[in-house]
Amino acid sequence: MTANLPVPLIVGAGPVGLTLANELARHGVRCRIIDQAPERSQTSKALAIFPRTLEAFSAMGVADRFLAAGERIQGLAMHHGGERLAAIDLDSVASPFPFVLSLPQSETECLLSERLAGAGIEVEREVSLTSIEQTNDFVRATLRHPDGREEIVQTPWLLGCDGAHSTTRHALGMEFAGSQYDESFILADVRIESAPDRRHVHLYLGPEGVFGLIPFGGDRWRIVANIPPESRNQNLPELMLDDVQTVADARGPAGARLSDPTWISRFHISHRIVPQFRKLRVFLLGDAAHIHSPAGGQGMNTGIQDAFNLAWKLALVVRGLSPVQLLGSFHTERVPVARGVLNLTDRITRMATTRNSVAQSVRDFLLPVVSGIDLVGEKVADRLAELGVNYRQSPFVENVGGGRLRAGDRAPDAELRDANGQARRLFEIFRAPRHVLLLFLGAGFDADEKMELLCSAWRDLPPEALESHRILRGEGDAQADLRDLSGLAHSAYGLVEGGIVLVRPDGYLGYRSDEFEAASLRAYLERIFRLGQ
Ligand SMILES: Cc1cc2nc3c(=O)[nH]c(=O)nc-3n(C[C@H](O)[C@H](O)[C@H](O)COP(=O)(O)OP(=O)(O)OC[C@H]3O[C@@H](n4cnc5c(N)ncnc54)[C@H](O)[C@@H]3O)c2cc1C
């Protein structure tokens, strides 16, 4: 018998599936979430949580718990021949979280699961997706339960968050184009005597290869090092702490003594991506859609941003507030981001693991220079922090007028004052699970009629879809909800004389205009929402 499931079905309760389920719940949509594993993964895997992910966690209301559990890391230090070559520090990135938070992935999943349970949704464990069929109207999924029972469910949307070996992807017959790197890697979670400072991830570059040290858990370190390609296809004995110590002695910091290993492993890495993140009513997110080298620690972070991008759109469609076409923007917005991450991590991996001595010399000479400068207009630190991601090319954003900040960019933070003189940060306001319309009035806006016309552009939208704020620069008498006493908010948005900004629930600018044009704003809202129907 087929059970008709009126809610989305999420396959996979890794960090991406859990983020998606939490975000859907925050946006008012319940889902069903299944995972084939009997319990949560206990491995530390992804340690690095970047500023943009922490901003997403902040919007989800879980950032404080992550900050309490994790360890703050200032940046990346690169060493060669016993000397520190360069550092990439995140302390100056424009985010309330100017650091990398180090936390084992098992704990990330634990915090996200607890949050989900708080919303009344439990992961159904030992339930596997085995096959999918879909029509224009629904997806029919076959699930296998631990007692061998088969369940067939009909769901409007299936979200494949089932990792690198995704059943969803296979069922769609989707190619996973890419290749495996020649190099193999070793990994060890250990304690280290005579370790370097814990404020940085340390990368030791040498003729024999790269040796990375990532602090986590208060007193532990993750070691990652490349080993020659020849070791790939051999029946090698199990890797022991002594083997890792030998690599540390040859490449790591002088005198480092390793002890108390909790995880030692060899692994190979690939870089692959699917051609489409969506096929009709089935979506692929996270490792199911793209896998990269762990260099740069971007995999989990990128997947979490996939979920953050899709959840609000899917919720609006499920709640009948937006047209289904909005979902097309998930693919167009996220594919370029994933491709960019693939290219970046590929370059870092090849640069770090090259065995060509000339290439090594060039790398070691150039590193101090490139780590501080712009990388095609974007600082390396911003790139790693995923703060430079933008959706300017999306067909679902609209920019009117000039300025450095454009529709599709991440909305910047700024401090304002409310009617009682209390400080309000824009990032606090953006936590609302709805669109936020900011009317920057400049030093004053005296044309009541024009304001009246402007307000009519969104008056028929329900308050759960959009909230608006009038922001006045300086201390003038004009009516406003918030005051930008320093003028910094107006400047940050490039709207010193005034203009309109519509911030999407994921914190990106959907619409930005330096004119108060009701018709243009209305036309945009009619593309995003089901209005006047
Ligand atoms: C050693 C290592 C270090 C890493 N370091 C970092 C880092 O520092 N930063 C970073 O951002 N990333 C890092 N990554 C990558 C990161 O671990 C992955 O990108 C992340 O786990 C992807 O999350 P996901 O939810 O997409 O998939 P997964 O975590 O793989 O979760 C998929 C889930 O789907 C379930 N599932 C699979 N098939 C089915 C099915 N048929 N039915 C039901 N359930 C199913 C699985 O049981 C699993 O729970 C690292 C990875 C490794 C291996």
Coordinates of C-alpha atoms and ligand atoms in Angstrom, one line a residue:
M1 CA 0.0 0.0 0.0
T2 CA 1.2 3.5 -0.8
A3 CA 1.1 6.0 2.1
N4 CA 0.4 9.5 0.9
L5 CA 2.9 11.8 2.6
P6 CA 1.9 15.5 2.3
V7 CA 5.2 16.7 3.6
P8 CA 8.7 16.6 2.1
L9 CA 10.9 13.6 2.7
I10 CA 14.6 14.1 3.6
V11 CA 16.8 11.2 2.9
G12 CA 20.0 11.3 5.1
A13 CA 20.5 12.8 8.6
G14 CA 24.1 14.0 8.2
P15 CA 24.8 17.7 8.8
V16 CA 23.1 18.7 5.5
G17 CA 19.8 16.8 6.0
L18 CA 19.6 17.9 9.7
T19 CA 20.1 21.5 8.7
L20 CA 17.5 21.2 6.0
A21 CA 14.9 19.6 8.4
N22 CA 15.6 22.3 11.0
E23 CA 15.3 25.1 8.5
L24 CA 12.1 23.8 7.1
A25 CA 10.6 23.6 10.6
R26 CA 11.7 27.1 11.3
H27 CA 10.0 28.2 8.2
G28 CA 6.8 26.5 9.2
V29 CA 7.0 23.2 7.3
R30 CA 7.2 19.8 8.9
C31 CA 9.1 17.0 7.1
R32 CA 9.9 13.4 7.5
I33 CA 13.7 12.6 7.8
I34 CA 15.1 9.1 7.5
D35 CA 18.6 7.6 7.8
Q36 CA 19.8 4.1 7.1
A37 CA 22.4 4.2 10.0
P38 CA 21.2 2.8 13.3
E39 CA 22.8 5.7 15.2
R40 CA 24.4 9.1 14.6
S41 CA 27.9 9.0 13.2
Q42 CA 30.6 9.1 16.0
T43 CA 33.5 10.1 13.8
S44 CA 35.0 13.6 14.0
K45 CA 35.3 14.1 10.2
A46 CA 34.6 17.8 9.4
L47 CA 36.1 20.0 12.1
A48 CA 36.0 23.4 10.6
I49 CA 32.9 25.5 10.8
F50 CA 33.3 28.8 8.9
P51 CA 31.9 32.3 9.6
R52 CA 29.1 32.1 7.0
T53 CA 27.9 28.7 8.5
L54 CA 28.0 30.2 12.0
E55 CA 25.8 33.1 10.6
A56 CA 23.3 30.5 9.3
F57 CA 23.4 28.7 12.7
S58 CA 22.8 32.1 14.4
A59 CA 19.7 32.6 12.2
M60 CA 18.6 29.1 13.2
G61 CA 19.1 30.0 16.9
V62 CA 21.8 27.4 17.6
A63 CA 25.0 29.5 17.3
D64 CA 25.4 29.9 21.1
R65 CA 25.4 26.2 21.6
F66 CA 28.0 25.7 18.9
L67 CA 30.2 28.5 20.3
A68 CA 30.0 27.0 23.8
A69 CA 30.9 23.5 22.5
G70 CA 33.7 24.4 19.9
E71 CA 37.1 25.9 19.9
R72 CA 37.8 29.3 18.2
I73 CA 40.7 29.3 15.7
Q74 CA 42.0 32.5 14.3
G75 CA 43.3 31.2 11.0
L76 CA 45.8 29.2 9.0
A77 CA 49.6 29.4 9.5
M78 CA 51.9 27.9 6.8
H79 CA 55.4 26.7 7.6
H80 CA 58.4 25.6 5.6
G81 CA 61.9 24.5 6.7
G82 CA 61.2 25.4 10.3
E83 CA 60.0 28.9 9.5
R84 CA 56.6 30.4 9.4
L85 CA 56.0 31.4 5.8
A86 CA 52.6 33.1 6.0
A87 CA 49.3 33.2 7.8
I88 CA 45.7 33.7 6.7
D89 CA 43.8 35.2 9.6
L90 CA 40.1 35.5 9.8
D91 CA 40.0 38.1 12.6
S92 CA 39.3 41.0 10.2
V93 CA 36.5 39.3 8.1
A94 CA 33.3 41.3 8.3
S95 CA 31.2 38.9 10.3
P96 CA 30.0 38.6 13.9
F97 CA 32.0 35.4 13.9
P98 CA 35.5 36.3 12.7
F99 CA 37.1 32.9 13.3
V100 CA 36.8 29.2 12.4
L101 CA 35.0 27.2 15.0
S102 CA 36.6 23.8 15.5
L103 CA 34.1 21.1 16.4
P104 CA 33.9 17.4 15.5
Q105 CA 31.2 16.7 13.0
S106 CA 29.7 14.1 15.4
E107 CA 29.0 17.0 17.8
T108 CA 27.7 19.2 15.0
E109 CA 25.2 16.5 14.2
C110 CA 24.3 16.0 17.8
L111 CA 23.5 19.7 18.3
L112 CA 21.5 19.8 15.1
S113 CA 19.6 16.6 16.1
E114 CA 18.8 18.1 19.5
R115 CA 17.5 21.2 17.9
L116 CA 15.3 19.2 15.6
A117 CA 14.0 17.1 18.4
G118 CA 13.1 20.4 20.1
A119 CA 10.9 21.2 17.1
G120 CA 9.2 17.8 17.6
I121 CA 10.9 16.0 14.7
E122 CA 12.9 12.8 15.3
V123 CA 15.1 11.2 12.7
E124 CA 13.7 7.8 11.7
R125 CA 16.7 5.5 12.0
E126 CA 17.5 2.2 10.1
V127 CA 15.1 3.3 7.4
S128 CA 16.8 3.3 3.9
L129 CA 15.7 4.7 0.6
T130 CA 15.9 1.9 -2.0
S131 CA 14.3 3.4 -5.1
I132 CA 12.5 6.4 -6.6
E133 CA 9.9 7.0 -9.3
Q134 CA 8.5 10.4 -10.0
T135 CA 5.8 12.1 -12.1
N136 CA 5.1 15.8 -12.5
D137 CA 3.0 15.7 -9.4
F138 CA 4.7 13.5 -6.9
V139 CA 7.6 11.2 -6.0
R140 CA 7.0 7.6 -5.1
A141 CA 9.9 6.4 -2.8
T142 CA 10.5 2.9 -1.6
L143 CA 11.8 2.7 1.9
R144 CA 13.2 -0.4 3.7
H145 CA 12.7 -0.7 7.5
P146 CA 14.9 -2.6 9.9
D147 CA 12.5 -5.6 10.1
G148 CA 12.8 -6.0 6.3
R149 CA 9.4 -4.4 5.7
E150 CA 9.0 -2.3 2.5
E151 CA 7.1 1.0 2.7
I152 CA 6.1 2.9 -0.4
V153 CA 5.5 6.6 0.2
Q154 CA 4.2 9.3 -2.1
T155 CA 5.7 12.7 -1.3
P156 CA 5.6 16.1 -3.1
W157 CA 9.3 16.6 -2.7
L158 CA 12.3 14.3 -2.0
L159 CA 15.5 15.9 -0.7
G160 CA 18.5 13.7 -1.3
C161 CA 21.0 14.5 1.5
D162 CA 22.4 11.0 1.5
G163 CA 26.1 11.7 1.1
A164 CA 28.8 10.8 -1.4
H165 CA 27.3 7.4 -2.3
S166 CA 23.8 8.8 -2.6
T167 CA 21.1 6.3 -3.4
T168 CA 19.0 9.3 -4.6
R169 CA 21.6 10.3 -7.1
H170 CA 21.9 6.7 -8.4
A171 CA 18.1 6.4 -8.6
L172 CA 18.0 9.5 -10.8
G173 CA 20.7 8.0 -13.0
M174 CA 22.7 11.2 -12.5
E175 CA 26.4 11.3 -13.6
F176 CA 28.9 12.2 -10.8
A177 CA 31.6 13.7 -13.1
G178 CA 35.1 14.1 -11.8
S179 CA 38.1 12.0 -10.7
Q180 CA 40.1 10.6 -7.8
Y181 CA 43.4 12.3 -6.8
D182 CA 46.5 10.2 -7.2
E183 CA 47.7 11.0 -3.7
S184 CA 46.5 9.1 -0.7
F185 CA 46.2 10.7 2.7
I186 CA 46.5 9.7 6.3
L187 CA 44.5 11.0 9.2
A188 CA 45.0 10.8 13.0
D189 CA 43.2 12.3 15.9
V190 CA 45.8 12.5 18.7
R191 CA 47.2 14.4 21.6
I192 CA 50.6 16.2 21.0
E193 CA 53.3 17.1 23.3
S194 CA 55.3 20.2 22.2
A195 CA 52.5 21.2 19.8
P196 CA 52.4 24.7 18.2
D197 CA 49.9 27.4 19.2
R198 CA 46.2 26.4 19.2
R199 CA 45.0 29.6 17.6
H200 CA 45.9 28.4 14.2
V201 CA 45.5 25.4 11.9
H202 CA 49.1 24.7 11.0
L203 CA 50.3 23.5 7.5
Y204 CA 53.9 22.3 7.1
L205 CA 55.0 22.3 3.5
G206 CA 58.1 20.2 2.6
P207 CA 59.7 18.2 -0.2
E208 CA 58.1 15.0 1.1
G209 CA 54.6 16.4 1.3
V210 CA 52.2 18.4 3.4
F211 CA 51.5 17.8 7.1
G212 CA 48.5 19.6 8.6
L213 CA 47.6 20.1 12.3
I214 CA 44.1 21.1 13.3
P215 CA 43.3 21.8 17.0
F216 CA 40.0 20.5 18.4
G217 CA 38.4 19.3 21.6
G218 CA 40.4 21.5 23.9
D219 CA 43.6 19.4 23.9
R220 CA 43.5 17.2 20.8
W221 CA 44.8 17.6 17.2
R222 CA 43.7 16.2 13.8
I223 CA 46.7 15.3 11.7
V224 CA 46.3 15.1 7.9
A225 CA 49.2 14.3 5.6
N226 CA 49.6 13.1 2.0
I227 CA 51.4 9.9 1.2
P228 CA 52.8 8.8 -2.1
P229 CA 50.4 7.5 -4.8
E230 CA 52.3 4.1 -4.8
S231 CA 50.7 3.3 -1.5
R232 CA 47.2 3.4 -3.1
N233 CA 46.7 -0.1 -4.4
Q234 CA 48.8 -2.1 -2.0
N235 CA 47.6 -4.4 0.8
L236 CA 49.1 -2.2 3.4
P237 CA 49.2 -3.2 7.1
E238 CA 46.9 -1.2 9.5
L239 CA 48.2 2.2 10.1
M240 CA 49.7 2.6 13.6
L241 CA 50.6 5.6 15.8
D242 CA 54.3 4.9 15.2
D243 CA 53.8 5.3 11.4
V244 CA 52.1 8.7 12.0
Q245 CA 54.9 9.6 14.4
T246 CA 57.5 8.9 11.7
V247 CA 55.6 11.2 9.3
A248 CA 55.4 13.9 12.0
D249 CA 59.1 13.6 12.7
A250 CA 60.0 14.1 9.0
R251 CA 57.6 16.9 8.3
G252 CA 55.9 18.3 11.4
P253 CA 57.0 20.7 14.1
A254 CA 60.2 19.8 15.9
G255 CA 59.9 17.6 18.9
A256 CA 56.2 16.9 18.5
R257 CA 55.3 13.6 20.4
L258 CA 52.0 12.0 19.5
S259 CA 49.9 10.0 21.9
D260 CA 46.4 8.7 22.7
P261 CA 45.0 8.2 19.2
T262 CA 41.2 8.0 18.9
W263 CA 41.1 7.6 15.1
I264 CA 43.8 6.6 12.6
S265 CA 42.9 6.1 9.0
R266 CA 44.2 6.2 5.3
F267 CA 41.9 7.7 2.8
H268 CA 41.6 8.7 -0.9
I269 CA 39.8 11.8 -2.1
S270 CA 37.9 12.7 -5.2
H271 CA 36.4 15.8 -6.7
R272 CA 33.0 15.3 -8.4
I273 CA 29.8 17.2 -9.1
V274 CA 26.4 16.4 -10.6
P275 CA 25.2 18.3 -13.7
Q276 CA 21.9 19.2 -12.1
F277 CA 21.0 19.8 -8.4
R278 CA 17.3 19.1 -9.2
K279 CA 15.4 16.7 -11.3
L280 CA 11.7 17.6 -11.3
R281 CA 10.6 16.9 -7.6
V282 CA 13.9 15.5 -6.4
F283 CA 16.8 17.6 -5.1
L284 CA 20.4 16.7 -4.4
L285 CA 22.3 18.6 -1.6
G286 CA 25.6 18.4 0.1
D287 CA 28.0 15.4 -0.6
A288 CA 25.2 13.8 -2.7
A289 CA 25.7 16.6 -5.2
H290 CA 29.4 17.6 -4.9
I291 CA 32.4 16.2 -3.2
H292 CA 35.8 17.9 -2.9
S293 CA 39.1 17.6 -1.3
P294 CA 39.0 18.3 2.5
A295 CA 41.7 20.9 1.9
G296 CA 40.2 24.2 2.9
G297 CA 37.5 22.3 5.0
Q298 CA 34.7 23.4 2.7
G299 CA 32.6 20.2 2.2
M300 CA 30.2 20.3 5.1
N301 CA 30.1 24.1 5.1
T302 CA 29.0 24.2 1.5
G303 CA 26.4 21.5 2.0
I304 CA 24.9 23.3 5.0
Q305 CA 24.7 26.4 2.8
D306 CA 22.9 24.3 0.1
A307 CA 20.3 23.5 2.8
F308 CA 20.1 27.1 4.0
N309 CA 19.5 28.2 0.4
L310 CA 16.8 25.7 -0.4
A311 CA 14.8 25.5 2.8
W312 CA 13.1 28.9 2.7
K313 CA 12.2 28.5 -1.0
L314 CA 10.7 25.1 -0.5
A315 CA 8.8 26.2 2.6
L316 CA 7.3 29.2 0.7
V317 CA 6.2 26.8 -2.1
V318 CA 4.8 24.2 0.2
R319 CA 2.9 26.8 2.1
G320 CA 1.4 28.1 -1.1
L321 CA 3.0 31.5 -0.8
S322 CA 5.4 31.3 -3.8
P323 CA 5.2 29.8 -7.3
V324 CA 7.0 26.6 -7.9
Q325 CA 9.4 28.4 -10.3
L326 CA 11.2 29.8 -7.3
L327 CA 12.7 26.4 -6.8
G328 CA 14.6 26.6 -10.1
S329 CA 16.9 29.1 -8.4
F330 CA 18.3 26.5 -6.1
H331 CA 20.2 24.9 -9.0
T332 CA 21.2 28.2 -10.7
E333 CA 22.4 29.7 -7.5
R334 CA 24.2 26.8 -5.9
V335 CA 25.9 25.1 -8.8
P336 CA 28.4 28.0 -9.5
V337 CA 29.2 28.1 -5.7
A338 CA 29.9 24.3 -5.6
R339 CA 32.0 24.6 -8.8
G340 CA 33.9 27.4 -7.2
V341 CA 34.6 25.4 -4.1
L342 CA 35.7 22.4 -6.2
N343 CA 38.2 24.6 -8.1
L344 CA 39.5 26.3 -5.0
T345 CA 40.0 23.1 -3.0
D346 CA 41.5 21.4 -6.1
R347 CA 44.1 24.2 -6.5
I348 CA 44.9 24.1 -2.7
T349 CA 45.3 20.3 -2.9
R350 CA 47.5 20.3 -5.9
M351 CA 49.6 23.2 -4.6
A352 CA 50.1 21.6 -1.2
T353 CA 50.8 18.1 -2.5
T354 CA 53.0 18.8 -5.5
R355 CA 56.1 16.6 -5.6
N356 CA 57.7 18.7 -8.3
S357 CA 60.6 20.6 -6.7
V358 CA 60.4 23.6 -9.0
A359 CA 56.7 24.0 -8.3
Q360 CA 57.4 23.6 -4.6
S361 CA 60.0 26.4 -4.7
V362 CA 57.6 28.7 -6.6
R363 CA 54.8 27.9 -4.1
D364 CA 57.0 28.6 -1.1
F365 CA 58.2 31.9 -2.6
L366 CA 54.8 33.1 -3.5
L367 CA 52.8 32.0 -0.5
P368 CA 53.6 35.0 1.8
V369 CA 52.5 37.3 -1.1
V370 CA 49.2 35.6 -2.2
S371 CA 47.9 34.8 1.3
G372 CA 47.3 38.5 2.1
I373 CA 46.2 39.8 -1.3
D374 CA 43.1 39.8 -3.3
L375 CA 42.2 36.6 -5.2
V376 CA 40.3 38.0 -8.2
G377 CA 39.0 40.9 -6.1
E378 CA 38.3 38.7 -3.1
K379 CA 40.5 38.2 0.0
V380 CA 41.6 34.6 0.5
A381 CA 40.2 34.8 4.1
D382 CA 36.8 35.9 2.8
R383 CA 36.8 33.1 0.3
L384 CA 37.5 30.4 2.9
A385 CA 35.0 32.0 5.3
E386 CA 32.4 31.6 2.4
L387 CA 31.5 35.3 3.0
G388 CA 32.2 36.2 -0.6
V389 CA 29.5 33.9 -2.0
N390 CA 27.0 35.9 -4.0
Y391 CA 24.0 35.1 -6.2
R392 CA 24.3 38.2 -8.5
Q393 CA 23.7 36.0 -11.6
S394 CA 20.5 34.5 -10.3
P395 CA 17.4 35.1 -12.3
F396 CA 15.6 35.6 -9.0
V397 CA 17.4 38.7 -7.9
E398 CA 16.9 42.2 -9.2
N399 CA 19.2 45.2 -9.1
V400 CA 18.2 48.7 -10.0
G401 CA 20.9 51.4 -10.1
G402 CA 24.6 51.4 -9.3
G403 CA 26.8 50.8 -6.3
R404 CA 29.3 48.3 -5.1
L405 CA 26.7 46.2 -3.2
R406 CA 24.3 44.6 -5.6
A407 CA 21.3 42.3 -5.5
G408 CA 22.5 38.8 -4.9
D409 CA 25.2 39.9 -2.4
R410 CA 25.2 38.9 1.3
A411 CA 23.3 41.6 3.3
P412 CA 25.8 43.4 5.6
D413 CA 25.3 43.9 9.3
A414 CA 25.0 47.3 10.9
E415 CA 23.8 48.7 14.2
L416 CA 20.6 50.8 14.4
R417 CA 18.5 52.3 17.2
D418 CA 14.8 51.5 17.8
A419 CA 12.2 54.0 18.9
N420 CA 13.3 53.5 22.6
G421 CA 16.9 54.2 21.7
Q422 CA 17.8 50.5 22.1
A423 CA 20.5 49.1 19.8
R424 CA 19.2 46.7 17.1
R425 CA 21.5 44.9 14.8
L426 CA 20.4 44.2 11.2
F427 CA 21.6 40.5 11.6
E428 CA 19.1 40.2 14.5
I429 CA 16.3 41.4 12.3
F430 CA 17.3 39.1 9.5
R431 CA 16.8 36.1 11.9
A432 CA 13.1 36.3 11.3
P433 CA 12.0 33.5 9.0
R434 CA 10.6 35.8 6.4
H435 CA 11.7 38.4 3.8
V436 CA 12.8 41.7 5.4
L437 CA 12.2 45.0 3.5
L438 CA 14.5 47.8 4.5
L439 CA 13.5 51.3 3.4
F440 CA 16.5 53.5 3.7
L441 CA 15.0 57.0 3.9
G442 CA 18.3 58.9 3.9
A443 CA 18.1 62.1 6.0
G444 CA 14.4 62.3 5.4
F445 CA 11.5 61.3 3.3
D446 CA 8.7 63.9 3.2
A447 CA 6.6 62.7 0.3
D448 CA 3.8 60.9 2.2
E449 CA 2.0 60.1 -1.0
K450 CA 5.0 58.4 -2.5
M451 CA 5.5 56.3 0.7
E452 CA 1.8 55.4 0.6
L453 CA 2.2 54.1 -3.0
L454 CA 5.3 52.3 -2.1
C455 CA 3.7 50.5 0.8
S456 CA 0.9 49.4 -1.5
A457 CA 3.5 47.2 -3.3
W458 CA 3.5 44.7 -0.5
R459 CA 0.3 45.4 1.4
D460 CA -1.4 42.2 0.3
L461 CA 1.5 40.0 1.5
P462 CA 0.8 38.2 4.8
P463 CA 3.0 39.4 7.7
E464 CA 4.6 35.9 8.0
A465 CA 6.0 36.4 4.5
L466 CA 7.5 39.9 4.8
E467 CA 8.2 42.5 7.4
S468 CA 9.3 46.1 6.6
H469 CA 11.4 48.7 8.4
R470 CA 11.8 52.4 7.7
I471 CA 15.3 53.5 8.5
L472 CA 16.3 57.2 8.9
R473 CA 19.8 58.4 8.7
G474 CA 20.8 60.8 11.5
E475 CA 18.5 62.3 14.0
G476 CA 15.9 64.1 11.8
D477 CA 12.2 64.4 12.6
A478 CA 10.8 62.2 9.9
Q479 CA 8.9 59.1 10.9
A480 CA 10.9 56.0 11.1
D481 CA 11.0 52.6 12.8
L482 CA 14.8 52.5 13.2
R483 CA 17.5 55.2 13.2
D484 CA 20.9 54.9 11.6
L485 CA 22.6 57.5 13.8
S486 CA 26.1 57.0 12.4
G487 CA 24.9 56.6 8.8
L488 CA 27.0 53.4 8.6
A489 CA 24.0 51.2 7.6
H490 CA 23.1 53.5 4.7
S491 CA 26.8 53.5 3.6
A492 CA 27.1 49.7 3.9
Y493 CA 24.2 49.3 1.5
G494 CA 25.5 52.1 -0.8
L495 CA 22.2 54.0 -0.2
V496 CA 23.4 57.2 1.5
E497 CA 20.6 59.2 -0.2
G498 CA 18.1 56.4 0.3
G499 CA 16.7 53.3 -1.5
I500 CA 15.1 50.0 -1.0
V501 CA 16.5 46.6 -0.1
L502 CA 14.7 43.3 0.2
V503 CA 16.7 40.8 2.2
R504 CA 15.8 37.1 1.6
P505 CA 15.4 34.7 4.6
D506 CA 18.9 33.4 3.8
G507 CA 20.5 36.8 4.3
Y508 CA 21.1 37.7 0.6
L509 CA 19.7 40.7 -1.2
G510 CA 16.9 39.7 -3.4
Y511 CA 16.1 43.2 -4.6
R512 CA 18.1 46.4 -4.3
S513 CA 17.2 49.8 -5.8
D514 CA 18.4 53.3 -5.3
E515 CA 15.0 54.5 -6.3
F516 CA 11.7 54.4 -4.5
E517 CA 9.8 52.9 -7.4
A518 CA 6.7 51.0 -6.3
A519 CA 6.1 49.4 -9.7
S520 CA 9.6 47.9 -9.9
L521 CA 9.4 46.5 -6.4
R522 CA 5.9 45.2 -7.0
A523 CA 7.1 43.4 -10.2
Y524 CA 9.9 41.7 -8.3
L525 CA 7.5 40.6 -5.5
E526 CA 5.2 39.2 -8.1
R527 CA 8.0 36.9 -9.3
I528 CA 8.8 35.7 -5.8
F529 CA 5.4 35.4 -4.3
R530 CA 1.9 34.3 -5.5
L531 CA 0.2 37.7 -5.5
G532 CA -3.1 38.8 -6.8
Q533 CA -4.2 35.3 -7.7
Ligands
LIG1 C1 38.3 13.1 7.1 C2 37.4 14.1 6.7 C3 37.5 15.5 7.1 C4 36.6 16.4 6.7 N1 36.8 17.7 7.1 C5 35.9 18.7 6.7 C6 36.0 20.0 7.2 O1 36.9 20.4 8.0 N2 35.1 21.0 6.9 C7 34.1 20.6 6.0 O2 33.3 21.5 5.7 N3 33.9 19.4 5.5 C8 34.8 18.4 5.9 N4 34.7 17.1 5.4 C9 33.6 16.8 4.6 C10 32.3 16.5 5.4 O3 32.5 15.4 6.3 C11 31.2 16.1 4.4 O4 31.1 17.1 3.4 C12 29.8 16.1 5.1 O5 29.7 15.0 6.0 C13 28.7 16.0 4.1 O6 27.5 16.0 4.8 P1 26.2 15.3 4.1 O7 25.1 15.5 5.2 O8 26.0 15.8 2.8 O9 26.5 13.8 4.0 P2 26.9 12.7 5.1 O10 27.5 13.3 6.2 O11 27.6 11.6 4.4 O12 25.5 12.2 5.5 C14 24.7 11.4 4.7 C15 23.7 10.6 5.5 O13 22.8 9.8 4.7 C16 22.6 8.5 5.2 N5 22.2 7.7 4.0 C17 23.0 7.3 3.0 N6 22.3 6.6 2.1 C18 21.1 6.5 2.6 C19 19.9 5.8 2.2 N7 19.8 5.1 1.0 N8 18.8 5.9 2.9 C20 18.8 6.6 4.1 N9 19.9 7.2 4.6 C21 21.0 7.2 3.8 C22 23.9 8.2 5.8 O14 23.7 7.2 6.8 C23 24.4 9.5 6.4 O15 23.9 9.6 7.7 C24 35.6 16.1 5.8 C25 35.4 14.7 5.4 C26 36.3 13.8 5.9 C27 36.1 12.3 5.4

